[in-house]
Coordinates of C-alpha atoms in Angstrom, one line a residue:
Chain A
M1213 CA 161.5 55.6 185.9
K1214 CA 161.1 52.8 185.9
S1215 CA 163.2 50.7 183.9
R1216 CA 161.1 48.5 181.7
I1217 CA 162.2 44.3 182.8
P1218 CA 164.2 42.3 180.1
V1219 CA 163.1 39.5 179.6
V1220 CA 164.1 36.8 176.6
L1221 CA 162.0 34.4 174.9
L1222 CA 162.0 30.6 174.4
A1223 CA 160.2 28.3 171.4
C1224 CA 160.1 25.4 172.0
G1225 CA 158.7 23.0 169.1
S1226 CA 160.0 20.5 166.5
F1227 CA 160.6 22.7 163.4
N1228 CA 160.3 20.4 160.9
P1229 CA 161.6 22.3 159.5
I1230 CA 161.8 26.5 160.0
T1231 CA 159.0 27.9 158.3
N1232 CA 158.8 31.8 158.1
M1233 CA 155.6 31.4 160.2
H1234 CA 158.0 29.9 163.0
L1235 CA 160.4 33.2 163.4
R1236 CA 157.3 35.9 162.3
L1237 CA 156.6 34.4 166.2
F1238 CA 159.5 36.0 167.2
E1239 CA 158.8 39.3 165.3
V1240 CA 155.1 39.4 167.0
A1241 CA 155.5 38.4 170.8
R1242 CA 158.7 40.9 171.2
D1243 CA 156.2 44.0 169.6
H1244 CA 153.6 42.8 171.8
L1245 CA 155.8 43.2 175.0
H1246 CA 157.1 46.5 173.5
Q1247 CA 154.3 48.0 173.7
T1248 CA 152.9 46.8 176.9
G1249 CA 155.5 48.8 178.5
M1250 CA 156.5 46.9 180.4
Y1251 CA 159.3 45.3 179.0
Q1252 CA 162.4 44.5 176.9
V1253 CA 162.5 42.3 174.9
I1254 CA 166.5 40.8 175.5
G1255 CA 166.7 38.3 173.3
G1256 CA 166.0 35.1 172.2
I1257 CA 166.5 31.1 171.5
I1258 CA 165.1 28.5 169.0
S1259 CA 165.1 25.4 171.1
P1260 CA 164.7 22.0 168.3
V1261 CA 162.4 19.5 170.7
N1262 CA 165.3 15.8 171.2
D1263 CA 164.6 13.5 168.5
H1264 CA 163.9 10.9 171.0
Y1265 CA 160.7 12.6 171.5
R1266 CA 159.7 10.0 168.6
K1267 CA 157.2 12.0 166.3
Q1268 CA 157.0 10.7 163.3
G1269 CA 159.1 11.9 160.7
L1270 CA 161.4 14.4 162.5
V1271 CA 163.9 14.5 160.6
A1272 CA 167.4 14.5 162.5
A1273 CA 167.9 16.9 165.1
H1274 CA 171.2 18.0 164.2
H1275 CA 170.3 19.0 160.5
R1276 CA 167.1 20.3 162.7
V1277 CA 169.5 22.7 164.6
A1278 CA 171.1 23.2 161.5
M1279 CA 168.8 24.9 159.8
A1280 CA 167.4 27.2 162.4
R1281 CA 170.5 28.7 162.2
L1282 CA 170.6 29.0 159.0
A1283 CA 167.1 30.8 159.1
L1284 CA 168.4 33.2 162.0
Q1285 CA 171.7 33.8 160.6
T1286 CA 170.0 37.4 159.8
S1287 CA 168.8 38.0 163.1
D1288 CA 170.2 40.0 165.6
W1289 CA 168.7 38.8 168.6
V1290 CA 166.9 35.3 168.1
R1291 CA 169.4 32.4 168.4
V1292 CA 169.3 28.7 168.4
D1293 CA 170.4 26.0 171.1
P1294 CA 170.7 23.2 171.0
W1295 CA 170.8 21.8 174.5
E1296 CA 167.7 20.4 174.3
S1297 CA 168.7 18.2 171.7
E1298 CA 170.8 17.2 172.6
Q1299 CA 170.5 15.6 175.4
L1300 CA 170.2 12.0 176.4
Q1301 CA 166.7 12.2 176.7
W1302 CA 163.6 14.2 176.1
T1303 CA 163.3 17.1 178.3
E1304 CA 159.7 18.4 179.6
T1305 CA 159.3 21.9 178.6
V1306 CA 159.7 22.8 182.2
K1307 CA 163.1 21.5 182.8
V1308 CA 164.2 23.8 179.5
L1309 CA 162.8 26.4 181.0
R1310 CA 164.9 26.3 184.6
H1311 CA 167.8 25.4 182.1
H1312 CA 168.3 28.3 179.9
H1313 CA 167.0 30.5 183.1
S1314 CA 169.8 29.8 184.9
E1315 CA 172.4 30.2 182.5
L1316 CA 170.6 33.7 181.5
L1317 CA 171.5 34.6 185.1
R1318 CA 174.9 33.0 185.0
S1319 CA 175.9 35.4 181.6
L1320 CA 174.5 38.6 183.9
P1321 CA 177.2 41.2 184.4
R1322 CA 177.9 41.1 188.0
R1323 CA 177.2 43.7 189.5
E1324 CA 180.4 45.7 191.5
G1325 CA 180.7 48.0 194.4
P1326 CA 179.8 51.8 194.9
D1327 CA 182.2 53.5 192.6
H1328 CA 180.5 51.9 190.1
S1329 CA 179.4 53.9 187.6
R1330 CA 176.0 51.5 187.1
A1331 CA 175.5 52.9 191.1
R1332 CA 173.7 56.1 189.9
T1333 CA 171.0 54.4 187.6
A1334 CA 168.2 52.2 188.2
P1335 CA 168.7 48.8 189.5
T1336 CA 168.6 46.6 186.9
A1337 CA 165.9 44.5 186.1
V1338 CA 166.2 40.8 186.8
P1339 CA 165.9 39.5 183.5
E1340 CA 162.7 36.8 182.7
L1341 CA 162.5 33.5 180.4
K1342 CA 159.9 33.3 178.8
L1343 CA 158.1 30.3 177.0
L1344 CA 157.1 31.7 173.3
C1345 CA 154.2 29.9 171.6
G1346 CA 151.1 29.6 169.6
A1347 CA 147.5 29.3 170.6
D1348 CA 148.1 25.6 169.7
V1349 CA 149.9 24.8 172.5
L1350 CA 148.0 26.8 175.0
K1351 CA 145.0 24.6 173.9
T1352 CA 147.5 21.8 174.9
F1353 CA 147.6 23.0 179.4
Q1354 CA 143.6 21.4 179.0
T1355 CA 144.8 17.5 177.5
P1356 CA 144.4 15.5 180.7
N1357 CA 147.8 14.1 181.8
L1358 CA 150.0 16.0 179.0
W1359 CA 151.5 17.6 181.3
K1360 CA 151.2 18.0 185.4
D1361 CA 150.1 20.6 187.0
A1362 CA 153.1 21.9 188.4
H1363 CA 155.2 21.8 185.4
I1364 CA 151.6 24.1 184.4
Q1365 CA 151.5 25.8 187.1
E1366 CA 155.5 26.6 187.0
I1367 CA 155.9 27.6 183.8
V1368 CA 153.1 30.5 183.9
E1369 CA 153.8 31.4 188.0
K1370 CA 157.8 31.7 187.5
F1371 CA 158.1 32.2 184.3
G1372 CA 155.3 33.2 183.0
V1373 CA 153.9 32.8 178.7
V1374 CA 153.9 34.6 175.4
C1375 CA 151.3 33.6 173.4
V1376 CA 151.0 33.9 169.2
S1377 CA 147.5 33.8 168.3
R1378 CA 146.5 31.7 165.7
T1379 CA 143.6 30.5 163.0
G1380 CA 140.7 28.7 164.9
H1381 CA 141.8 29.1 168.4
N1382 CA 141.1 31.1 171.2
P1383 CA 143.4 31.4 173.9
K1384 CA 140.9 33.5 176.4
E1385 CA 138.6 31.0 175.9
Y1386 CA 141.6 28.0 176.8
I1387 CA 142.5 30.8 180.1
S1388 CA 139.1 31.2 181.5
G1389 CA 138.5 27.0 180.9
S1390 CA 141.6 25.9 183.2
P1391 CA 141.8 27.4 187.2
I1392 CA 145.9 27.2 186.8
L1393 CA 145.9 29.5 184.1
H1394 CA 143.3 31.6 184.4
R1395 CA 144.2 32.2 187.9
Y1396 CA 148.0 33.5 186.7
R1397 CA 146.4 35.3 184.0
H1398 CA 147.9 38.4 184.3
N1399 CA 151.3 36.5 183.8
I1400 CA 149.9 34.7 179.8
H1401 CA 150.5 37.2 177.4
L1402 CA 148.0 37.0 174.2
A1403 CA 150.0 38.4 170.9
R1404 CA 147.8 39.0 167.7
E1405 CA 149.3 38.4 164.5
P1406 CA 147.7 40.9 162.3
V1407 CA 148.4 39.2 159.1
Q1408 CA 146.9 35.7 159.4
N1409 CA 149.3 32.8 158.5
E1410 CA 148.0 29.4 158.5
L1411 CA 151.8 27.7 157.4
S1412 CA 152.7 25.0 158.8
S1413 CA 155.6 23.1 158.9
T1414 CA 153.6 20.0 158.0
Y1415 CA 152.1 21.9 154.8
V1416 CA 156.3 22.1 153.8
R1417 CA 157.0 19.4 155.0
Q1418 CA 153.8 17.2 152.4
A1419 CA 154.8 20.5 149.4
L1420 CA 158.4 19.4 149.3
S1421 CA 157.4 15.2 149.5
Q1422 CA 155.6 16.4 146.0
G1423 CA 158.3 18.2 144.0
H1424 CA 156.3 21.5 145.1
S1425 CA 158.0 25.1 145.9
V1426 CA 158.3 26.2 149.3
K1427 CA 160.0 29.5 147.8
Y1428 CA 158.9 32.0 150.2
L1429 CA 157.6 30.2 153.1
L1430 CA 160.6 30.1 155.0
P1431 CA 164.3 31.0 154.2
D1432 CA 166.2 30.5 150.7
A1433 CA 169.5 29.3 152.4
V1434 CA 167.3 27.0 154.7
I1435 CA 165.1 25.6 151.9
T1436 CA 169.0 25.0 149.7
Y1437 CA 169.5 22.6 152.5
I1438 CA 167.6 20.9 152.5
R1439 CA 167.9 20.0 148.7
D1440 CA 171.5 19.4 149.9
H1441 CA 171.2 17.2 152.6
N1442 CA 168.0 15.4 150.8
L1443 CA 166.0 16.0 153.4
Y1444 CA 161.2 15.5 153.2
T1445 CA 161.4 13.7 149.9
R1446 CA 158.9 11.2 148.5
D1447 CA 161.3 8.6 150.6
S1448 CA 161.0 10.4 153.7
S1449 CA 160.1 8.9 156.4
W1450 CA 156.8 11.2 156.8
K1451 CA 154.1 10.2 156.9
G1452 CA 151.8 12.6 158.2
S1453 CA 148.0 13.6 157.6
S1454 CA 147.4 16.1 155.4
T1455 CA 144.2 17.2 158.6
Q1456 CA 147.1 17.8 161.0
R1457 CA 147.5 21.3 162.3
S1458 CA 148.2 20.8 165.4
E1459 CA 151.9 20.7 165.9
G1460 CA 152.4 20.2 169.5
K1461 CA 155.5 23.3 169.4
T1462 CA 156.1 22.4 173.5
G1463 CA 157.3 18.1 174.9
W1464 CA 154.8 15.6 175.8
E1465 CA 155.1 16.1 179.9
E1466 CA 153.7 12.2 179.9
S1467 CA 155.4 10.4 177.7
A1468 CA 156.7 10.6 173.7
S1469 CA 153.6 8.8 172.0
P1470 CA 152.4 11.3 169.7
Q1471 CA 148.9 12.8 170.0
N1472 CA 146.6 12.1 167.6
S1473 CA 144.0 14.9 167.2
S1474 CA 143.7 19.0 168.5
Chain B
M355 CA 153.6 14.5 127.2
D356 CA 157.7 15.8 126.1
N357 CA 158.6 19.2 126.4
S358 CA 158.0 20.1 122.6
E359 CA 153.9 19.8 123.0
K360 CA 153.5 21.1 125.7
T361 CA 152.2 24.7 125.6
E362 CA 155.4 28.1 127.0
V363 CA 153.5 30.0 129.2
V364 CA 154.5 33.2 130.9
L365 CA 152.8 34.5 133.9
L366 CA 152.2 38.2 133.4
A367 CA 151.4 39.4 138.0
C368 CA 150.1 43.6 137.5
G369 CA 148.9 44.6 140.5
S370 CA 150.0 48.2 143.3
F371 CA 152.4 46.1 144.8
N372 CA 152.3 48.5 146.9
P373 CA 154.8 47.2 149.0
I374 CA 155.6 44.1 147.3
T375 CA 155.3 40.8 150.5
N376 CA 156.1 37.1 150.1
M377 CA 152.3 36.5 149.4
H378 CA 153.0 37.8 145.6
L379 CA 156.3 36.1 145.3
R380 CA 154.3 32.8 146.8
L381 CA 151.9 33.6 143.8
F382 CA 154.1 32.8 141.2
E383 CA 154.7 29.9 143.2
L384 CA 151.9 28.3 142.5
A385 CA 151.3 29.4 139.4
K386 CA 153.7 27.5 138.4
D387 CA 153.7 24.7 140.0
Y388 CA 150.1 24.2 138.1
L389 CA 150.1 24.9 135.3
N390 CA 153.8 22.8 135.1
G391 CA 151.5 20.0 137.0
T392 CA 149.0 19.1 134.5
G393 CA 151.5 18.3 132.1
K394 CA 149.8 20.4 129.1
Y395 CA 152.3 24.1 130.3
R396 CA 155.4 24.4 131.2
V397 CA 156.1 27.6 133.0
I398 CA 159.4 29.9 131.2
K399 CA 158.9 33.0 133.4
G400 CA 157.2 34.9 135.3
I401 CA 156.7 38.9 135.3
I402 CA 155.8 41.5 137.4
S403 CA 154.1 44.8 136.1
P404 CA 153.3 47.6 138.9
V405 CA 151.4 49.4 138.1
G406 CA 151.8 53.3 136.8
D407 CA 151.3 56.4 139.2
A408 CA 147.9 58.0 137.0
Y409 CA 146.2 54.8 139.1
K410 CA 145.9 57.8 141.8
K411 CA 144.8 54.8 144.3
K412 CA 145.3 56.1 147.6
G413 CA 148.2 54.7 149.1
L414 CA 149.8 53.9 146.0
I415 CA 153.6 55.7 146.5
S416 CA 155.5 56.4 143.7
A417 CA 156.5 53.8 140.9
H418 CA 160.7 54.3 140.8
H419 CA 160.4 53.0 144.8
R420 CA 157.1 49.6 144.2
V421 CA 160.4 48.6 141.3
I422 CA 162.9 49.2 143.0
M423 CA 161.5 46.5 146.0
A424 CA 159.6 44.4 143.3
E425 CA 163.4 43.8 142.1
L426 CA 164.5 43.4 144.8
A427 CA 162.1 41.0 145.7
T428 CA 163.0 38.4 142.4
K429 CA 167.0 39.5 143.0
N430 CA 166.6 35.9 144.2
S431 CA 164.3 34.3 141.5
E432 CA 165.7 32.5 138.8
W433 CA 162.7 32.6 136.7
V434 CA 160.3 36.1 138.0
E435 CA 161.2 39.3 136.8
V436 CA 159.8 42.4 136.5
D437 CA 159.1 44.7 134.0
T438 CA 158.8 48.2 133.7
W439 CA 157.1 48.9 130.9
E440 CA 153.5 50.1 132.4
S441 CA 155.0 51.6 135.2
L442 CA 157.0 54.4 132.5
Q443 CA 153.4 55.3 131.0
K444 CA 152.8 58.7 131.3
E445 CA 148.9 57.9 131.6
W446 CA 146.9 54.6 133.5
V447 CA 147.1 52.0 131.2
E448 CA 144.5 49.5 131.3
T449 CA 145.3 45.4 132.1
A450 CA 144.6 44.2 128.6
K451 CA 146.7 46.3 127.0
V452 CA 149.7 45.8 129.4
L453 CA 149.4 41.6 128.4
R454 CA 148.8 42.7 124.4
H455 CA 152.3 44.2 124.9
H456 CA 154.0 42.0 126.7
Q457 CA 152.0 38.9 124.5
E458 CA 153.3 41.3 121.4
K459 CA 156.9 41.5 122.8
L460 CA 157.1 38.1 123.1
E461 CA 156.3 37.1 119.4
A462 CA 158.7 39.9 118.5
G463 CA 161.4 38.7 120.5
S464 CA 160.5 34.8 118.8
C465 CA 160.2 36.0 115.3
D466 CA 163.9 38.0 115.8
H467 CA 165.1 34.6 117.3
Q468 CA 164.2 33.1 114.7
Q469 CA 166.3 35.0 112.4
D470 CA 169.4 35.7 113.9
A471 CA 169.4 32.3 115.1
P472 CA 172.2 31.5 111.9
M473 CA 174.3 34.7 112.8
Q474 CA 174.8 32.9 116.3
A475 CA 175.5 29.9 115.5
R476 CA 179.4 28.1 114.8
P477 CA 180.5 28.6 111.6
G478 CA 180.6 25.0 110.7
Q479 CA 176.7 24.9 111.7
K480 CA 176.0 28.4 110.3
R481 CA 177.0 26.6 106.5
K482 CA 175.0 23.4 107.9
W483 CA 171.4 26.3 108.0
A484 CA 172.7 28.6 105.1
E485 CA 172.6 25.0 102.6
Q486 CA 168.8 24.0 104.4
R487 CA 167.3 27.2 104.0
Q488 CA 167.3 27.0 100.6
D489 CA 164.4 25.0 101.7
I490 CA 162.8 27.4 103.7
S491 CA 160.9 29.4 102.1
P492 CA 161.6 32.8 103.3
K493 CA 157.7 33.0 104.4
K494 CA 157.8 30.4 106.5
L495 CA 161.5 31.9 108.5
L496 CA 159.3 35.1 109.3
E497 CA 156.2 33.1 110.6
P498 CA 156.4 31.3 113.9
K499 CA 154.8 28.5 114.7
P500 CA 152.0 29.6 116.9
K501 CA 152.8 26.2 119.6
D502 CA 156.1 28.1 119.5
V503 CA 155.5 31.9 120.6
P504 CA 154.7 31.9 124.7
K505 CA 152.0 32.3 125.8
I506 CA 150.6 35.4 127.8
K507 CA 148.8 34.2 131.2
L508 CA 146.9 36.6 133.7
L509 CA 148.6 35.4 137.6
C510 CA 145.7 37.0 139.8
G511 CA 144.1 36.4 143.2
A512 CA 140.4 36.1 143.3
D513 CA 140.0 39.6 144.9
L514 CA 141.0 40.5 140.7
L515 CA 138.4 38.0 139.4
E516 CA 135.6 39.4 141.7
S517 CA 136.3 42.5 140.9
F518 CA 135.0 42.9 137.2
A519 CA 132.3 42.4 138.9
V520 CA 132.5 45.9 141.0
P521 CA 130.5 48.6 137.9
N522 CA 132.5 50.1 135.9
L523 CA 135.5 49.7 136.7
W524 CA 136.3 46.8 133.7
K525 CA 135.0 46.8 129.4
S526 CA 133.9 44.3 129.3
E527 CA 135.8 44.1 126.3
D528 CA 138.2 44.2 128.1
I529 CA 137.5 41.1 130.3
T530 CA 136.3 39.6 127.3
Q531 CA 139.5 39.5 126.0
I532 CA 141.7 39.4 129.1
V533 CA 139.9 35.8 129.6
G534 CA 139.4 35.0 125.4
D535 CA 142.3 36.2 124.4
Y536 CA 145.0 35.4 127.9
G537 CA 143.6 33.3 130.4
L538 CA 143.8 33.5 133.5
I539 CA 145.4 32.2 136.8
C540 CA 143.4 33.2 139.9
I541 CA 145.5 32.0 143.2
T542 CA 142.3 31.5 146.1
R543 CA 141.4 30.1 149.4
A544 CA 137.8 29.9 148.6
G545 CA 137.6 27.4 145.3
N546 CA 134.0 27.7 145.3
D547 CA 132.5 31.9 145.9
A548 CA 135.4 31.8 142.3
Q549 CA 133.7 28.6 140.8
K550 CA 130.5 30.7 141.4
F551 CA 131.7 33.8 140.4
I552 CA 132.7 32.1 137.3
Y553 CA 129.0 30.5 136.9
E554 CA 127.3 33.1 137.2
S555 CA 129.5 35.2 134.4
D556 CA 128.0 34.7 130.7
T557 CA 131.6 35.6 129.1
L558 CA 133.8 33.6 132.7
W559 CA 132.0 31.3 131.5
K560 CA 132.3 30.2 127.9
H561 CA 135.8 30.9 128.9
R562 CA 135.9 28.7 131.8
N563 CA 138.9 25.8 129.8
N564 CA 140.8 28.9 130.4
I565 CA 140.5 30.3 133.8
H566 CA 142.0 28.0 136.4
L567 CA 141.6 27.9 139.5
V568 CA 144.3 27.1 141.7
N569 CA 143.7 26.6 145.5
E570 CA 146.0 27.4 148.5
W571 CA 145.8 25.8 150.4
V572 CA 147.5 27.6 153.7
T573 CA 145.8 31.3 154.2
N574 CA 148.2 33.7 153.0
D575 CA 147.1 36.9 154.1
I576 CA 150.4 38.9 153.9
S577 CA 148.6 41.9 152.5
S578 CA 150.2 45.2 151.4
T579 CA 147.4 47.1 152.7
K580 CA 148.0 44.9 156.4
I581 CA 152.3 45.0 155.6
R582 CA 151.8 49.7 155.5
R583 CA 149.4 49.2 158.6
A584 CA 152.3 47.2 160.8
L585 CA 154.5 49.9 158.8
R586 CA 152.8 52.8 160.2
R587 CA 152.5 51.0 164.0
G588 CA 155.9 50.7 164.6
Q589 CA 155.0 46.7 163.8
S590 CA 158.1 44.0 162.6
V591 CA 157.5 43.3 159.1
R592 CA 160.4 40.8 158.9
Y593 CA 159.7 37.4 157.6
L594 CA 156.9 39.5 156.1
V595 CA 158.4 41.0 153.2
P596 CA 161.8 40.0 151.5
D597 CA 164.5 41.0 154.1
L598 CA 166.4 43.6 150.8
V599 CA 162.4 45.2 150.5
R600 CA 162.2 45.7 154.6
E601 CA 165.5 47.3 154.3
Y602 CA 165.4 50.3 151.4
I603 CA 161.5 50.4 153.1
E604 CA 163.1 51.6 156.9
K605 CA 166.2 53.2 155.0
H606 CA 163.9 55.7 152.3
D607 CA 160.6 55.6 155.5
L608 CA 158.6 54.8 153.1
Y609 CA 155.5 54.0 154.8
S610 CA 153.7 56.6 157.0
Y611 CA 149.9 58.6 157.7
E612 CA 151.5 61.0 155.4
S613 CA 151.7 58.3 152.5
E614 CA 148.2 56.2 153.3
E615 CA 147.2 60.0 152.6
K616 CA 148.1 60.4 149.5
N617 CA 145.3 60.5 146.6
A618 CA 142.6 60.2 149.4
G619 CA 139.9 61.2 147.2
V620 CA 140.9 61.7 144.2
I621 CA 138.8 59.1 142.6
L622 CA 140.4 55.6 140.7
A623 CA 141.7 56.1 137.0
P624 CA 140.0 53.0 135.5
L625 CA 136.7 55.4 136.7
Q626 CA 137.9 57.5 135.7
R627 CA 137.7 56.9 132.0
K628 CA 134.6 56.9 131.0
P629 CA 133.3 54.4 128.1
A630 CA 133.0 57.0 124.5
D631 CA 136.3 57.9 125.9
T632 CA 138.2 54.0 125.7
H633 CA 139.1 52.9 122.6
S634 CA 141.3 49.5 123.8

């Protein structure tokens, strides 16, 4: 019997702050991959972007990492990794993938000799690291000069993408509209979130700055943290647009300047 | 307006809560922020009233479980609680009756509180109160000022508002009572549709000042139906319902293809009642 390919899901993004929607991405992606019969999801990583990303309203990385950690307290398979946020400068997404992939390979148990009890069973497949994102991110691949073509290719060819649907987006269109994506479409998994949810960090920040409740949109522990550290208040540097939908969840390949519209 | 001039409000949400989800809980938060934001109201409590089993809705699991899940969901809430009165009744109870029950309970509670006040005071204060009592007529003591009794309002989504149009589902006098005597807070994405619906109904239009439409800018589609479907298909409902609720569902294996067939072919209780049978 063919054994399933072990997979770790990596989500890059601002997580400013982390919300139940982000946490749902992992759940939906895992269910989807399991239902293909081909994969076994063995872990999830949240990688908050570096402060040098310089996105407007981005609170300090150590807060964003702490909030993600609190949100994942009750998760037995997803963790936060601060490596990207601790680098001296902003890091392209493909480099973050490369880093975590080599870490993953390094942590594999070393195979013993033929006497090892495992020799009987089918050899464990090498785990794959896949980029987890929303459909809005897949769309940004199209933006001219935003991503290096070579990077897009490496991401879809060498790693693979699990893309969770989002209202107002048609990921199949994005794939068929791009030669590279189309070529590696077998490695782009489109997962459908059965419960449409337009929740975004932008909305959460807006609500907080107006003193409105965000309970049940993100874990209680994160809300407490935000309150204790006085984040996202009206006085904070956030001046985001209320119509902005795109969270720009992965890094900008060319420069640190933010995209103005999606 | 300072707090003493604001009308105190208790939000009551009726429904199946089969199961309760983060969306239900959000309704309370949105309603509270809205009402408090008007400056005229102060929301002091939220009540979740799960419907009784006699409602006979398809897929409705036992009230016992639904009540416990709602209690688990509100464990961390400082102001929303669960009330079991409706679920414990043997027959299905019209929403207007549930509202009336809770409003009367508030009025009775307010009365008792005023009478008991002297008992709860410290000895020093008690004497002072006793002296002052001579100036207050007994009748005044027993009748709480209308403004002092909190007002019950029905909290709901647009689906409930628009269900007023379903033939034979609601008695017209009940609708009148709900919007006339109590008031409705309706959380909706499609504000225009709801406004149109109100406009097209003479009863609703007449009491439009008592119908508050609160816009839900972020589509939050976490319906119980979708949760049950996901559970049947072995899909995760994590972060859609509170963790304690999810764990309870898993532990008791509550939702399955079998459970969804409960009451299949049975007519919903409100539709079973002929107009002549019922007196509100």
